[in-house]
Amino acid sequence: MPEHKNLVLAAALCAGLVHSAGVLAAPAATVPAASSPVALVTAFYRDYFADEAAARKRYLDSGAFYSAGARKLLAENDFACRKVARGDDMCGYGAGGDMFLDAQDRDPQLTLASSGFTARPVGANAVDVAFKIFPKDARSQRTTMRYVLVREGGQWRVDDVLYPVKGAQAPRNSMRQGILHEIVAISKAARDVADASGWVNIYVGEQQADRFARFVAFPVTVCVKPGACVPYAQDDARLPALVKTLHDTWFKAGAAQKGLPTIAAGKQGAGAPKEDSVVRSGPFDYTFQRGAWWLSRVDMTRPPVAQQ
């Protein structure tokens, strides 16, 4: 089974199945049938330049733009970002910019006409688009992308988007490849106890209880005093105080201990971690369950040893 499929299965077991209705919706009748790939792509950009929010709702939310396969992959990406990725890194297709303009910024007065938009057919099922996002800047280069379409239910749908590498459109630099690489990276991070420990330490240092909770397997066992271990439930009102205690113990100026111990990469050993295996670091126990490392125990009574 491909790695990204394993990830989605693991995520489903961790968090329960999530229905991405907006991504997987059946195509709506509000978008007229396009006679050709060029017609669909041109109509989309015409509407997108005129009103981005309305175009996203009309084409993307309705399911009338992407193919079933592309929508499924986008749903898996969204699911992985929301339910498996727990750090603060940007996550998801288009999270770092506008995927339809291949840019993070644009002329606020940009229109279809001012951009010099062109759409040229390539073979029977691909379209090369080109435009300028800063047409008033003489130094601005034209952005180019290639849309690859498939025929589904008598309608043209976008199945992939290729971005240029050294001036030429390259399948290795495509929407699908980018999404797959991100899902694999999310899966790899979830299986890395050093990654989980690193984020937990950051959130304790910053006293961010809500982010700290992303890595906790509730109910988590908390031991504040010898022989006094109790379970904390999700959304437990005591959690912010626990994070503050951890912060004051390990990070506050004048604290006897300077920072939480870190876990070296590869601490869990070579290969995939075994289910229910445990790695201890300072006051924390991390347990590997259903595809990810989770904070399963906080024991403030342990001696200050980096790795036990």
PDB file of C-alpha atoms in Angstrom, residues 27-44 59 64-65 151-157:
ATOM      1  CA  PRO A  27     -20.398  18.677  -9.621  1.00  0.00           C
ATOM      2  CA  ALA A  28     -23.097  21.311  -9.434  1.00  0.00           C
ATOM      3  CA  ALA A  29     -25.341  22.338 -12.275  1.00  0.00           C
ATOM      4  CA  THR A  30     -24.500  26.028 -11.788  1.00  0.00           C
ATOM      5  CA  VAL A  31     -21.375  25.720 -13.978  1.00  0.00           C
ATOM      6  CA  PRO A  32     -22.308  25.336 -17.664  1.00  0.00           C
ATOM      7  CA  ALA A  33     -20.781  22.377 -19.468  1.00  0.00           C
ATOM      8  CA  ALA A  34     -17.524  23.418 -21.136  1.00  0.00           C
ATOM      9  CA  SER A  35     -17.098  22.443 -24.766  1.00  0.00           C
ATOM     10  CA  SER A  36     -13.335  21.993 -24.407  1.00  0.00           C
ATOM     11  CA  PRO A  37     -10.525  22.061 -21.835  1.00  0.00           C
ATOM     12  CA  VAL A  38      -9.674  25.613 -22.916  1.00  0.00           C
ATOM     13  CA  ALA A  39     -13.280  26.694 -22.401  1.00  0.00           C
ATOM     14  CA  LEU A  40     -13.377  25.393 -18.817  1.00  0.00           C
ATOM     15  CA  VAL A  41     -10.027  26.868 -17.787  1.00  0.00           C
ATOM     16  CA  THR A  42     -10.754  30.221 -19.439  1.00  0.00           C
ATOM     17  CA  ALA A  43     -14.197  30.453 -17.833  1.00  0.00           C
ATOM     18  CA  PHE A  44     -12.704  29.692 -14.442  1.00  0.00           C
ATOM     19  CA  TYR A  59     -16.196  25.843  -9.140  1.00  0.00           C
ATOM     20  CA  ALA A  64     -17.265  21.333 -10.810  1.00  0.00           C
ATOM     21  CA  PHE A  65     -13.561  22.034 -11.396  1.00  0.00           C
ATOM     22  CA  ARG A 151     -13.423  13.693 -19.264  1.00  0.00           C
ATOM     23  CA  GLU A 152     -15.832  12.583 -16.527  1.00  0.00           C
ATOM     24  CA  GLY A 153     -19.562  12.160 -16.983  1.00  0.00           C
ATOM     25  CA  GLY A 154     -19.436  14.144 -20.189  1.00  0.00           C
ATOM     26  CA  GLN A 155     -17.680  17.074 -18.474  1.00  0.00           C
ATOM     27  CA  TRP A 156     -14.089  18.320 -18.575  1.00  0.00           C
ATOM     28  CA  ARG A 157     -12.398  18.324 -15.162  1.00  0.00           C
TER      29      ARG A 157
END
